[in-house]
XYZ file of C-alpha atoms in Angstrom:
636
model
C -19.317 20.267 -56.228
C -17.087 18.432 -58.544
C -13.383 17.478 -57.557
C -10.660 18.032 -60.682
C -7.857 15.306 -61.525
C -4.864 15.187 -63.630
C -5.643 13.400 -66.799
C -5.551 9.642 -67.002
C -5.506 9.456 -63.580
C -7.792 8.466 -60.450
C -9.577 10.657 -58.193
C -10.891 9.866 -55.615
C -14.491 12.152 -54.709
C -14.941 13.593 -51.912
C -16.886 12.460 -49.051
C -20.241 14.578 -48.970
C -20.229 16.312 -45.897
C -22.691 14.833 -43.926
C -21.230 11.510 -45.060
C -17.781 12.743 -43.516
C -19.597 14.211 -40.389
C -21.799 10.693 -40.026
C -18.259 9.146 -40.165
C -16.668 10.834 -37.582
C -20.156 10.888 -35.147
C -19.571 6.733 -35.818
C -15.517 6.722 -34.508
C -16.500 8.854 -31.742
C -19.462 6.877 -30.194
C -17.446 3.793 -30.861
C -14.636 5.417 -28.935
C -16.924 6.512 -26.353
C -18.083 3.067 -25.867
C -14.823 1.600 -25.792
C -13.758 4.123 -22.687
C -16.761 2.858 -20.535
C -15.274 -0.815 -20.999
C -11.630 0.116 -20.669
C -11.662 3.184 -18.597
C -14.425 3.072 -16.552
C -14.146 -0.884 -15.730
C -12.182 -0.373 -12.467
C -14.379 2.339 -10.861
C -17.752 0.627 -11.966
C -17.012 -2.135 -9.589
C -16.733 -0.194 -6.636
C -20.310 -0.114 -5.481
C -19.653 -3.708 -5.084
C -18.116 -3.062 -1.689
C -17.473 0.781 -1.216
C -20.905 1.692 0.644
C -21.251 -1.848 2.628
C -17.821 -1.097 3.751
C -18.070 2.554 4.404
C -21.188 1.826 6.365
C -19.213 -1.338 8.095
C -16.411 1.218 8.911
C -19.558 3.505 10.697
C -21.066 1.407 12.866
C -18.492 -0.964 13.816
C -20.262 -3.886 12.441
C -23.706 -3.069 14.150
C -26.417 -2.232 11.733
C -26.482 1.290 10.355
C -28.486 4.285 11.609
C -30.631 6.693 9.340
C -27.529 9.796 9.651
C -25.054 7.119 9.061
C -26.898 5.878 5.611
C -27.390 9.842 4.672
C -23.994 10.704 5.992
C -21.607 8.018 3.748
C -24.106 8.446 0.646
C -23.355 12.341 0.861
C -19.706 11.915 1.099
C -19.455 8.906 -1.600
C -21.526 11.644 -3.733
C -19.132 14.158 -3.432
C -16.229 12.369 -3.895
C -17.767 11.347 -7.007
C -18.312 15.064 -7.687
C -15.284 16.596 -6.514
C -12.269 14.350 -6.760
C -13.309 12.758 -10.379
C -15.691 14.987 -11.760
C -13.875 18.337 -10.991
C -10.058 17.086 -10.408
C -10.134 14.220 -13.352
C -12.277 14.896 -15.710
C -12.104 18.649 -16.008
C -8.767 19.302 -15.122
C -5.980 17.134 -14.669
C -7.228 15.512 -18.593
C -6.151 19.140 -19.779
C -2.428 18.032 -19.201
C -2.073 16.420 -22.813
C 1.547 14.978 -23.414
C 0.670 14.948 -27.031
C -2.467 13.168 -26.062
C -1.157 10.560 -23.665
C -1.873 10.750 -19.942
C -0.741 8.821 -16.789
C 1.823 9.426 -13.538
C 5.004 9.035 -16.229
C 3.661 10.960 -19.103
C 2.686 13.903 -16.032
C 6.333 13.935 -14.543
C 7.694 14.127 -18.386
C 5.331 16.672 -19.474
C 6.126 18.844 -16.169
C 10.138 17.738 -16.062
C 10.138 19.222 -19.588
C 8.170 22.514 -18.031
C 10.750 23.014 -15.485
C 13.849 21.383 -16.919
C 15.710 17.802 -16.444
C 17.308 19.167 -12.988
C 13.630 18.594 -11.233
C 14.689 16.173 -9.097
C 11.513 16.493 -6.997
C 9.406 16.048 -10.118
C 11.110 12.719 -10.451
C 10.702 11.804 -7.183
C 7.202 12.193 -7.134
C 7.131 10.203 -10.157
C 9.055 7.683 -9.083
C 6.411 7.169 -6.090
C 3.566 7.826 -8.196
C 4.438 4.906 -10.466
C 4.954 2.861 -7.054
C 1.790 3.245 -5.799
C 0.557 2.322 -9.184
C 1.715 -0.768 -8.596
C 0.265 -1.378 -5.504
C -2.986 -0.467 -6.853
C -2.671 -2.723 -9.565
C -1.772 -5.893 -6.809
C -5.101 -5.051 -5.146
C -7.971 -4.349 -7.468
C -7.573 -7.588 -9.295
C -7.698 -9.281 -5.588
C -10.253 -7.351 -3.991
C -12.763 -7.053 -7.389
C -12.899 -10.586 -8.032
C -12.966 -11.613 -4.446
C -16.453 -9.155 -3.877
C -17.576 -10.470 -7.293
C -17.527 -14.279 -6.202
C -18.902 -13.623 -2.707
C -22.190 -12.968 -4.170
C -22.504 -16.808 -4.439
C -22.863 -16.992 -0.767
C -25.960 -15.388 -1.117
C -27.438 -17.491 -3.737
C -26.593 -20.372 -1.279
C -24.211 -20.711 2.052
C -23.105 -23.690 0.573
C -20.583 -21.778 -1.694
C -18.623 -19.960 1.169
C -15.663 -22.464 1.210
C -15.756 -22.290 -2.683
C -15.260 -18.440 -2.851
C -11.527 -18.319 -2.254
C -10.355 -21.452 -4.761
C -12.909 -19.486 -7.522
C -11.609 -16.579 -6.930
C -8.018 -18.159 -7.514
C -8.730 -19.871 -10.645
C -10.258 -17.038 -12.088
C -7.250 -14.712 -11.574
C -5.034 -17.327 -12.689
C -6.369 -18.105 -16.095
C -6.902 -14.126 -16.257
C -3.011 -13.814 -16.409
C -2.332 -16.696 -18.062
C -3.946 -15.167 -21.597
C -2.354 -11.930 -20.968
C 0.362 -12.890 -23.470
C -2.303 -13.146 -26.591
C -3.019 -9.945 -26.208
C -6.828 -8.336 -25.344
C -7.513 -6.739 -28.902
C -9.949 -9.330 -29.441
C -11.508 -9.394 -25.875
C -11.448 -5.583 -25.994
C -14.275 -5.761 -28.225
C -16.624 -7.095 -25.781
C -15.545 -4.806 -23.259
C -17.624 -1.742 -24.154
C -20.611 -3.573 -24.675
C -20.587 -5.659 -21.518
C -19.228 -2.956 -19.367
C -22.047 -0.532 -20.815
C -24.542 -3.168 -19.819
C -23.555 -3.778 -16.460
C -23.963 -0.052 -15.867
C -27.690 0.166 -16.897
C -28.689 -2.747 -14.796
C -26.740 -0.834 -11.653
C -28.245 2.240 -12.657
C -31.627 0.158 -12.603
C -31.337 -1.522 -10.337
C -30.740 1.781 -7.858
C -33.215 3.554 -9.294
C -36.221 0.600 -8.283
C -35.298 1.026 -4.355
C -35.075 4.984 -4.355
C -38.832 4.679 -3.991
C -37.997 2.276 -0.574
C -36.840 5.843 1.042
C -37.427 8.815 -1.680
C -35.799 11.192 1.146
C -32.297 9.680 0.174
C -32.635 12.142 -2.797
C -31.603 14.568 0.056
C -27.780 13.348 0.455
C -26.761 15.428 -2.323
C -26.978 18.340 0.342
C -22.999 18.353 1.555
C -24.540 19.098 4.996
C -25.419 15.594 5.543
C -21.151 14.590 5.220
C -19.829 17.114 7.292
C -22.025 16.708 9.942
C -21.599 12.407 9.948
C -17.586 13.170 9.702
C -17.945 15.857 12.887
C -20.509 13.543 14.583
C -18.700 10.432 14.832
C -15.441 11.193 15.428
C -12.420 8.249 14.836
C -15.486 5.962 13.441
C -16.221 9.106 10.683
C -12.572 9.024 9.705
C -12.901 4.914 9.299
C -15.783 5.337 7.378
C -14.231 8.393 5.243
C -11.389 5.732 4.639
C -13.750 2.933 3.077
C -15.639 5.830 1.229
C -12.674 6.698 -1.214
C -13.186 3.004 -2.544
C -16.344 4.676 -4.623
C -13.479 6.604 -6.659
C -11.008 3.988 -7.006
C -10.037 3.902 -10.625
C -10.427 7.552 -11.335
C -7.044 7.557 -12.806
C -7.729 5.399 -15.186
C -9.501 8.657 -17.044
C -6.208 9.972 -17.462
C -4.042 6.976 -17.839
C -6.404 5.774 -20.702
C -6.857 9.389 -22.268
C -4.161 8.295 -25.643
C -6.585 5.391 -26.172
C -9.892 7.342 -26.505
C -9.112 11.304 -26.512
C -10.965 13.411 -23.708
C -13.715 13.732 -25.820
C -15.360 10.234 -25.360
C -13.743 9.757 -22.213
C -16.011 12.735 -20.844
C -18.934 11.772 -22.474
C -18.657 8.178 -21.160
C -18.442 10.037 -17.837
C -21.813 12.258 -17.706
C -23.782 10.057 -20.016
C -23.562 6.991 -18.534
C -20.884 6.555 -16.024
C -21.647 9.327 -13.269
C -25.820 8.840 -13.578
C -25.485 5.098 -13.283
C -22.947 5.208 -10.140
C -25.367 8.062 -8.892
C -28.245 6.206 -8.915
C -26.797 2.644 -7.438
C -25.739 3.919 -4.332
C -29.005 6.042 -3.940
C -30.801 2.785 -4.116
C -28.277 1.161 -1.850
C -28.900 4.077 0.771
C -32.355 3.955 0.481
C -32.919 0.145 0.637
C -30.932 -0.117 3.888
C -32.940 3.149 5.366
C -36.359 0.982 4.854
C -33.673 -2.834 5.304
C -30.906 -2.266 7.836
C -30.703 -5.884 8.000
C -29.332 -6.068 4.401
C -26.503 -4.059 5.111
C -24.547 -8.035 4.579
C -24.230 -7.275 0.718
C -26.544 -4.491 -0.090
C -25.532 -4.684 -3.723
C -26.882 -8.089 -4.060
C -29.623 -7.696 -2.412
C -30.512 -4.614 -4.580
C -31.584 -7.447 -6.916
C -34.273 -10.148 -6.694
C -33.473 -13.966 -5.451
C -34.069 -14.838 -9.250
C -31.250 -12.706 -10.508
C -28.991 -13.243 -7.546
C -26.834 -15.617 -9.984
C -27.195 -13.637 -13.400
C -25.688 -11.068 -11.741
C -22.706 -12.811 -9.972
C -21.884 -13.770 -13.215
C -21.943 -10.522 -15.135
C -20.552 -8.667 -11.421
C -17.634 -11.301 -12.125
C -17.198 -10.485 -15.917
C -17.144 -6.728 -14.846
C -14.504 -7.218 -12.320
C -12.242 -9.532 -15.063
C -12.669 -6.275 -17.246
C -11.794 -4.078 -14.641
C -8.465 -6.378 -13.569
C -8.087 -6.517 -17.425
C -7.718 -3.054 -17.644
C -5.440 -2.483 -14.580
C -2.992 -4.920 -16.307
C -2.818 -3.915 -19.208
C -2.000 0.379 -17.780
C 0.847 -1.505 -15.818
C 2.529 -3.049 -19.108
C 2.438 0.498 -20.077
C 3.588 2.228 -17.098
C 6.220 -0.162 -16.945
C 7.244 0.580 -20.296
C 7.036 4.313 -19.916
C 9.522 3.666 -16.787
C 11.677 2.062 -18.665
C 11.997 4.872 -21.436
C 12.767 7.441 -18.598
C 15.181 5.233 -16.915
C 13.067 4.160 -13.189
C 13.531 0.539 -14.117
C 15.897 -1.806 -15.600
C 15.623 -3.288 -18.970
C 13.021 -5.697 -19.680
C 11.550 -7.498 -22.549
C 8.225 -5.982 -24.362
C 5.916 -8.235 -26.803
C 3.546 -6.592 -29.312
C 0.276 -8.288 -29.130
C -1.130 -6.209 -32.214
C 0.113 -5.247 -35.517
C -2.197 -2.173 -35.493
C -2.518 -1.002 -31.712
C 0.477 0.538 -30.371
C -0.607 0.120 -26.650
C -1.307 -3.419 -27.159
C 1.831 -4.937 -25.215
C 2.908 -7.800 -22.783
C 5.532 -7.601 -20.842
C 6.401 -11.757 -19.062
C 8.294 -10.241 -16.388
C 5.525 -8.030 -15.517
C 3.091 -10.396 -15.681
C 4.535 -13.353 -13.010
C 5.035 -10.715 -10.668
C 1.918 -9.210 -11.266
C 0.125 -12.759 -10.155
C 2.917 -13.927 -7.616
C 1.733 -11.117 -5.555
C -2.089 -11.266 -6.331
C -2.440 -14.965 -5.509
C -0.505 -13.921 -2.019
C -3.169 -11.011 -1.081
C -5.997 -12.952 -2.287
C -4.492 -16.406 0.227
C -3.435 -14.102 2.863
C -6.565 -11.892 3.178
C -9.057 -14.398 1.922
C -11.999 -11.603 1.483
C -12.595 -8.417 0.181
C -13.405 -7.070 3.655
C -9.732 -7.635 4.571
C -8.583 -6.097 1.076
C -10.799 -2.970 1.734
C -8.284 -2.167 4.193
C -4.631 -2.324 2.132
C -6.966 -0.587 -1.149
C -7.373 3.110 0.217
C -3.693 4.245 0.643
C -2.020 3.313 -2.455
C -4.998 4.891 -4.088
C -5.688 8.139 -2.294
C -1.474 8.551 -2.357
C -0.961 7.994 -6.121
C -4.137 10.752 -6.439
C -1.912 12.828 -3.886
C 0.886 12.644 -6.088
C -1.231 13.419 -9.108
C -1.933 16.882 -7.556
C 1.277 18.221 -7.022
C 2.282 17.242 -10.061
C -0.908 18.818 -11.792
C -0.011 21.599 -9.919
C 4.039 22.324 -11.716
C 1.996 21.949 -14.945
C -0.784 24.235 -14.480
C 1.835 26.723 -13.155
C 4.863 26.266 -15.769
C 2.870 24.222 -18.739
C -0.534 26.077 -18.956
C 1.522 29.979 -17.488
C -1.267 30.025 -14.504
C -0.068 32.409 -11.781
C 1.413 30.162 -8.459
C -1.386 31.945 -6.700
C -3.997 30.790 -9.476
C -2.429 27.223 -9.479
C -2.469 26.845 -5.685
C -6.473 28.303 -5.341
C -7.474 25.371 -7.642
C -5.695 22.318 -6.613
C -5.019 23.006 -3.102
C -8.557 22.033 -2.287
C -8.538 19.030 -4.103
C -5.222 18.224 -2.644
C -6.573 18.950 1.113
C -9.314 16.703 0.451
C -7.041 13.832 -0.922
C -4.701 14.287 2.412
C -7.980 14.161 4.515
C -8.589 10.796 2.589
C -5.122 9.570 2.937
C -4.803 10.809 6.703
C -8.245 8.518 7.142
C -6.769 5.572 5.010
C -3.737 5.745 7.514
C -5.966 4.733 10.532
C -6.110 1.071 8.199
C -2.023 1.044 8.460
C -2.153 -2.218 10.958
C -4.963 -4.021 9.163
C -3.513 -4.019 5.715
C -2.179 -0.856 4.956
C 0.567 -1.182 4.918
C 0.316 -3.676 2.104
C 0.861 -0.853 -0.450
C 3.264 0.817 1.782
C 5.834 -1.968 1.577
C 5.408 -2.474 -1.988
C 5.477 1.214 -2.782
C 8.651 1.562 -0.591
C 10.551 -0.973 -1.972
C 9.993 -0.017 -5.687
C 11.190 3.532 -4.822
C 14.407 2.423 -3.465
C 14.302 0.170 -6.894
C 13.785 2.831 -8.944
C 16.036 5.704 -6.689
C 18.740 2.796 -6.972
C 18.756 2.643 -10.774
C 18.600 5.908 -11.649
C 21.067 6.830 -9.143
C 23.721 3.693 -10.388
C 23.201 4.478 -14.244
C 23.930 8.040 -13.531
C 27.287 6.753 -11.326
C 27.933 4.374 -14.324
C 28.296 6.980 -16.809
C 29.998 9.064 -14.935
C 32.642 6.542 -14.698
C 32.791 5.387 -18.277
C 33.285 9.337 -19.234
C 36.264 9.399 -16.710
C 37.920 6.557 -18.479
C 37.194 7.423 -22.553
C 39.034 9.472 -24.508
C 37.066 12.155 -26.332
C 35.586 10.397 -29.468
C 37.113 13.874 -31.327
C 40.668 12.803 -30.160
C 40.188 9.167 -30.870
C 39.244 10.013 -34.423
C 41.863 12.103 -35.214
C 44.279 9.152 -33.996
C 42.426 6.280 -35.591
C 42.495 7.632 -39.262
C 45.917 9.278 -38.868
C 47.513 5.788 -37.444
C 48.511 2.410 -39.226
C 45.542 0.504 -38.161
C 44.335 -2.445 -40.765
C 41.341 -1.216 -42.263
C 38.188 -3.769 -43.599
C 35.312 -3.541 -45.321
C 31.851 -3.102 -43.740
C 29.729 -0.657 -41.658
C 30.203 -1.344 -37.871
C 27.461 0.495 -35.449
C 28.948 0.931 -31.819
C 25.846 2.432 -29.487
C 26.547 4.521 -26.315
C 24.909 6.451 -23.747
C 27.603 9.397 -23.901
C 27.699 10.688 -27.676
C 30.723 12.980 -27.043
C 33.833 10.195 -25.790
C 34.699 7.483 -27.849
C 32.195 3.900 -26.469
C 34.386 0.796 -25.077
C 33.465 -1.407 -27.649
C 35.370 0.900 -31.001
C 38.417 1.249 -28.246
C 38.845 -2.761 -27.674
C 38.262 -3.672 -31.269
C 40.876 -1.160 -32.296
C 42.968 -2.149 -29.427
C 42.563 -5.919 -29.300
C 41.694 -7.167 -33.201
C 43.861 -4.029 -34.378
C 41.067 -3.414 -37.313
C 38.944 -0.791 -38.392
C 35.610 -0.937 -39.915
C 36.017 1.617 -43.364
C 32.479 2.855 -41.991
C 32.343 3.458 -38.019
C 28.280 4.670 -36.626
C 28.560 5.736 -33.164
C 25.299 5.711 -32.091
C 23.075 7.222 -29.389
C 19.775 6.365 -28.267
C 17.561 9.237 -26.951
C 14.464 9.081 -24.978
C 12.726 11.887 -25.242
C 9.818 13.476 -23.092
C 7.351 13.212 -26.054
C 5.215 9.836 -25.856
C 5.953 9.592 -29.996
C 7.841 10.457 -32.989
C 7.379 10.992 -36.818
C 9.755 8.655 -38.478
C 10.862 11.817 -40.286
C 12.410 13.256 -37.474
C 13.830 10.319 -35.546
C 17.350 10.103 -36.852
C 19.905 12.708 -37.055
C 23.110 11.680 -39.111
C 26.512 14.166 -38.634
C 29.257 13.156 -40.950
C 32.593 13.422 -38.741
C 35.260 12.108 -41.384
C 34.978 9.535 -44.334
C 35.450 7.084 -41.565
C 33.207 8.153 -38.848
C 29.113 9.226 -38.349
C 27.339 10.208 -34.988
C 24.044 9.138 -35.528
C 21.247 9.796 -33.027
C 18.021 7.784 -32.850
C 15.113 8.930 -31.042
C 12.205 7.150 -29.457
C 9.069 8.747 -27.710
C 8.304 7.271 -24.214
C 5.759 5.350 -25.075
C 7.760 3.660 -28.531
C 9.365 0.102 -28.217
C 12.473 0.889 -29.771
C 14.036 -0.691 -33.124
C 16.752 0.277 -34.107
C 17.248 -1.838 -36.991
C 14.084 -0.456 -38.341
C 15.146 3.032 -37.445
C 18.337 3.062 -39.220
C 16.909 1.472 -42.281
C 14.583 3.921 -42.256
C 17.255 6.699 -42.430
C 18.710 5.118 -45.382
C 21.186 2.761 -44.093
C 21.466 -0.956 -45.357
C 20.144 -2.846 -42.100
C 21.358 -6.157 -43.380
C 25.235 -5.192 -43.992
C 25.702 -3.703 -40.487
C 27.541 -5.255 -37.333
C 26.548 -4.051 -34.130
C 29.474 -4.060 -31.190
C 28.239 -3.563 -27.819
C 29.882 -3.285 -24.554
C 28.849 -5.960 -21.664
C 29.235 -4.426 -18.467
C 30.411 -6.678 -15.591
C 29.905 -4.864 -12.666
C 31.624 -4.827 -8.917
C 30.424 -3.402 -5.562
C 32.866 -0.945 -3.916
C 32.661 1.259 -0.939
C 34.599 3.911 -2.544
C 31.477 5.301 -4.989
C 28.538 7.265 -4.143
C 26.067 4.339 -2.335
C 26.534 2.170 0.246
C 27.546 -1.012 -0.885
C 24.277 -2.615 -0.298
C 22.155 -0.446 -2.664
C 25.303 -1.349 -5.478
C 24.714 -5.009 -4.665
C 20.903 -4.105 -5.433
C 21.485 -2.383 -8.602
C 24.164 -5.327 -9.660
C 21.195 -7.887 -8.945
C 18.505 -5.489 -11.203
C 21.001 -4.925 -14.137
C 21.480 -9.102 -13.854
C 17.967 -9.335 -14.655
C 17.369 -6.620 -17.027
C 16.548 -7.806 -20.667
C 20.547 -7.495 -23.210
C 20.640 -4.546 -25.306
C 20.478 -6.224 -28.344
C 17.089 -7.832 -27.757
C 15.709 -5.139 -25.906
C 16.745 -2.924 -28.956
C 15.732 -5.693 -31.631
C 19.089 -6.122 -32.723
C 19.483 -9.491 -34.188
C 21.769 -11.652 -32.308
C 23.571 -13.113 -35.833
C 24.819 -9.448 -36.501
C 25.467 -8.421 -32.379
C 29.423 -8.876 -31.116
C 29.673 -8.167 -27.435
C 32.801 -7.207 -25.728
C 33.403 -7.182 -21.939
C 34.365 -4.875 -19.564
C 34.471 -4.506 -15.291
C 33.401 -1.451 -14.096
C 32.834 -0.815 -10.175
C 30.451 1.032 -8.748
C-alpha cells in the first residue's frame, strides 16, 4: 500500500496495521495497569481489616466458629459479586458523562436528563458529595493505621509506636500533595499490581489448611449466618461492607482510564486476587482460630512479617493517595455546579488535566485525619465510623443510577426499578446494619456529612437569593444601552470586560463607572460565564460573541465541569487582544437581614463561606494589574 502526497511536500506513511494495533494493545495494558494502582488502591486494602473485623463483629471478641468463618466469607464474596461486580462494574460505568464518572458528573448527567428544576437530583448530589467527604477523612486514617499495626506482630515492642507512625506518615503524605503525583503515579501500577499477587498468593497457600472453604461461594452459607445470629449477624454484615470499600473509585476514576481497562483490571487481577485472600484467611482460621488477632499477617511467614508491613503500608499511602486526589476533583466539580464557594485550584501537570491541588482542600483534609487517627487511635475503632458514609454514598449512587437508566438510557420505570432495586435493598440492608455502629463512631460521617449539606444547601440557596436581588435592582442591559450611546457621556479609548451572572440586565460594575467616573469604554464586553453539564469543551465552541451596537458585545464563555476556567485564555482564543483589556468587577459586601428567604443564621453562614471563597479575578485567572473592583452592599 503506498500513501500519495502533494509534491514537494512530506508525508508521513502510514502505520502498518499491526504496528497501529501493537500500539494501541501497548496504551491499553498501560492504562489497565495504571487503574489497578489508582483505582483499585482503596479497595485492595480492605482485606487488611474487613474479615478480622467482620468475624470480631460475630463473635463478640471470642474466637470464631466454623459457620461463622463460612458465613462472613460467603457474604464478603457476594458483596464482592453483587455490589461491585454487577452494580459498578457492569452498570453504573455505563453512565458516561462524556467519559467522566463520579457522584457530580451522575447528578449533571441525570439533572440534564430531567431538566435544571430536579431539585431532588441535586439534593442527592449534594449528600452524595458529603459522604464523599467523609469517606475520604476515614480511609486515609483507618488504612494506614491497619497497615502500621502489623509491626506489633513482628514485635510487641512497637505497640506504643503505631499511633506517632501512623501520624508522621499521613503528615508527610499531605504535605507533597502540592507537587503533584504525576511522578509518583508511575509507581503506582506497578506496586499496587504487586501487592495483589502476593495477596492472591498468599490466600491461595492456606486454602489447602481447610479446602472446604471453596464451599462459601454457595449464598446459602450468608443467609443462614445473617438468620442464625440475629443483632450479632447484622454487626458482622456491618464490618463486611469494608471488603467493598472503594468500589466507587471504578466510576470516579473511569475519565482517567476508560471502562475498558478499568474492567479488565477488575476480572484479571483485582476480583481473583481479593477472591483468593480471604479464602485463605477463612480457611487458615477454620484449621487457626487463635489467629483470628490479624489473620492477614499471619497469612504470611515470621520472615516476611516486616516485608510486608512495609509494602501493606506503601499500598495503603497509594490508596490514601488516590482518595485525595478524587476529592480535589470532586471539589472542583462542586464548585463548577455551584455546591461550594470559590476556592483556589493549582495545576500540578502541564499535560494531565486531572492533575490538581487544591490548599484549602488539603489542610482540611489533614486537620480532620490527624483528629480521627488521635481520637480513635486504631483501626478497630475506625471500622466503626467507615461503613455509613460508604454504604450511604453507594445508596445515593443508586437512585441516581436509577433517573439515568430511566430518562438517559429510555429504560421503562418498571425495567429501571427490576434492576437497581435489588442492589439498592441490599445497600439499605448494609446501611440499616452500619447504623447499629451510630454510638461507636458512626456518627463520625454523619456529622461531617450533615454539616456539608447545610454548606452546600446554604450556598446554593444564598447565590440563587443574591441574584435574584441584583436582577430586582438593574436596569435591563437593552435599556441601559440605548441610554448610554444616546447620552453625553465622555467616551475613551480601550476595551473594558464587565462579567456577570445575569446576561440579560446591565452588571453593577458598567452602572457605577458610568455613574461615578462619568466615562465610557468605546468597546464595552459584558460577559457571562457558563458552567455547563458537560465535564469539557472544544475551544471551538466555548465562546459565543453577539454584537449589540458599535459600543456593546455579550460574550458568553463556557467551561465544562471538570475545566479550571481562564478566561483570559478563552477570550484570546476567540480573537480578542488579552493584553489591551480591563476587567471591572463588582465586590459584593454582604449584610444579614431577617427580611429574605433564610433565617438569619444560615445568611451569617453563607456571609462567612463567601469571606473565604477564592476573588473572581484569581479564581478566573484574571491578572490583578488589569482587574478594577468596585463595591457594592447587598443584604440577604
Amino acid at each position: 500500500m503506498s500513501a500519495s502526497a502533494t509534491p514537494g511536500s512530506p508525508s508521513t506513511p502510514a502505520l502498518p496495521p499491526a504496528a497501529a494495533d501493537h500500539g494501541a494493545r501497548t496504551g491499553f495494558w498501560a492504562l489497565t495497569l495504571g487503574s489497578v494502582g489508582v483505582v483499585y488502591g482503596d479497595i485492595g486494602t480492605s482485606p487488611l481489616y474487613a474479615l478480622k473485623e467482620s468475624l470480631h463483629a460475630a463473635s463478640g471478641g471470642h474466637g470464631p466458629t466454623r459457620e461463622m468463618v463460612f458465613g462472613v466469607v460467603s457474604l464478603i464474596l457476594w458483596a464482592l459479586i453483587l455490589i461491585v461486580t454487577l452494580k459498578y462494574v457492569l452498570i453504573v460505568m455505563r453512565a458516561d458523562n462524556d467519559g467522566e464518572g463520579g457522584t457530580p458528573s451522575l447528578v449533571a448527567l441525570a439533572q440534564r436528563a430531567i431538566g435544571r428544576t430536579g431539585g431532588p437530583v441535586i439534593v442527592l448530589g449534594m449528600v452524595g458529595v458529603a459522604l464523599f467527604y467523609g469517606d475520604a477523612i476515614i480511609t486515609p486514617a483507618i488504612s494506614v493505621l491497619s497497615a502500621v499495626e502489623g509491626l506489633k506482630l513482628v514485635t510487641p515492642a512497637f505497640e506504643p509506636y503505631v499511633v506517632p507512625l501512623g501520624l508522621a506518615i499521613l503528615i508527610g503524605l499531605f504535605a507533597v500533595q502540592s507537587h503533584g503525583t504525576a511522578r509518583v503515579a508511575t509507581f503506582f501500577g506497578p506496586i499496587t499490581a504487586l501487592w495483589f499477587t502476593i495477596m492472591a498468593l498468599g490466600g491461595l497457600g492456606h486454602i489447602a489448611d481447610d479446602p472446604g472453604i471453596l464451599a462459601a461461594f454457595n449464598p446459602g452459607y450468608g443467609v443462614a449466618f445473617l438468620i442464625g445470629h440475629g443483632t450479632a449477624g447484622l454487626l458482622a454484615l456491618g464490618a463486611v461492607f469494608l471488603a467493598v470499600t472503594g468500589a466507587e473509585a471504578l466510576y470516579a476514576d473511569m475519565g482517567h482510564f476508560g471502562r475498558g481497562p478499568i474492567r479488565t483490571a477488575w476480572f484479571g487481577l483485582v476480583l481473583p486476587a481479593l477472591a483468593l485472600n480471604y479464602l485463605g484467611q477463612g480457611a487458615m482460621l477454620l484449621a487457626h482460630p487463635e489467629r483470628i488477632e490479624n489473620p492477614f499477617f499471619l497469612l504470611y511467614p515470621s520472615w516476611a512479617l516486616l516485608p510486608m508491613v512495609l509494602l501493606a503500608t506503601v499500598a495503603t499511602v497509594i490508596a490514601s493517595q488516590a482518595v485525595i486526589t478524587g476529592t480535589f476533583s470532586i471539589t472542583q466539580q462542586a464548585m463548577q455546579l455551584g455546591l461550594l464557594p470559590r476556592m483556589r485550584v493549582q495545576r500540578t501537570s502541564e499535560t494531565e488535566k486531572g492533575q490538581i491541588y487544591i490548599p484549602r482542600v488539603n489542610g482540611w483534609l489533614l486537620v480532620a485525619v490527624v483528629f480521627l487517627v488521635v481520637m480513635f487511635r486504631s483501626s478497630s475503632a475506625l471500622a466503626a465510623a467507615y461503613g455509613i458514609a460508604v454504604t450511604g454514598d453507594m445508596v445515593i449512587t443508586a437512585c441516581l443510577i436509577f433517573v439515568v437508566a430511566w430518562k438517559v438510557w429510555r429504560w421503562s420505570p418498571a425495567l429501571a426499578a427490576l434492576v437497581i432495586a435489588p442492589f439498592l435493598l441490599i445497600e439499605l440492608v448494609f446501611l440499616s446494619a452500619n447504623a447499629l455502629k451510630l454510638l461507636h463512631g458512626g456518627w463520625v460521617p454523619l456529622t461531617i456529612g450533615a454539616a456539608l449539606v447545610t454548606a452546600m444547601w446554604t450556598w446554593r440557596r444564598g447565590s440563587a437569593l443574591i441574584a435574584a436581588e441584583i436582577h430586582r435592582r438593574r436596569l435591563p442591559l437593552s435599556e441601559f444601552t440605548r441610554m448610554a450611546e444616546t447620552g453625553s457621556v465622555q467616551r475613551v479609548p480601550g476595551t473594558a470586560v464587565f462579567p456577570t451572572g445575569t446576561p440579560g440586565d446591565t452588571p453593577g460594575a458598567l452602572m457605577h463607572n458610568v455613574k461615578h467616573n462619568r466615562v465610557l469604554h468605546a468597546h464595552n464586553v459584558i460577559l457571562n460565564v457558563v458552567t455547563e453539564d458537560l465535564p469539557r469543551l472544544p475551544d471551538a465552541e466555548r465562546v459565543t460573541v453577539r454584537r449589540l451596537s458599535d459600543a456593546f458585545s455579550c460574550v458568553s464563555v463556557r467551561f465544562g465541569f471538570m475545566e479550571i476556567p481562564d478566561l483570559p485564555r478563552a477570550l484570546a482564543a476567540a480573537g480578542f487582544d488579552a493584553g489591551s483589556l480591563s476587567y471591572f468587577l463588582t465586590r459584593r459586601i454582604l449584610v444579614a437581614s431577617p427580611e429574605t428567604g433564610m433565617p438569619v443564621w444560615q445568611d451569617r453562614l453563607y456571609i462567612a463561606m463567601a469571606r473565604t471563597a477564592t476573588d473572581a479575578s484569581r479564581y478566573f485567572r484574571i491578572p490583578v494589574d488589569r482587574a478594577v473592583e468596585i463595591g457594592a452592599r447587598i443584604a440577604i
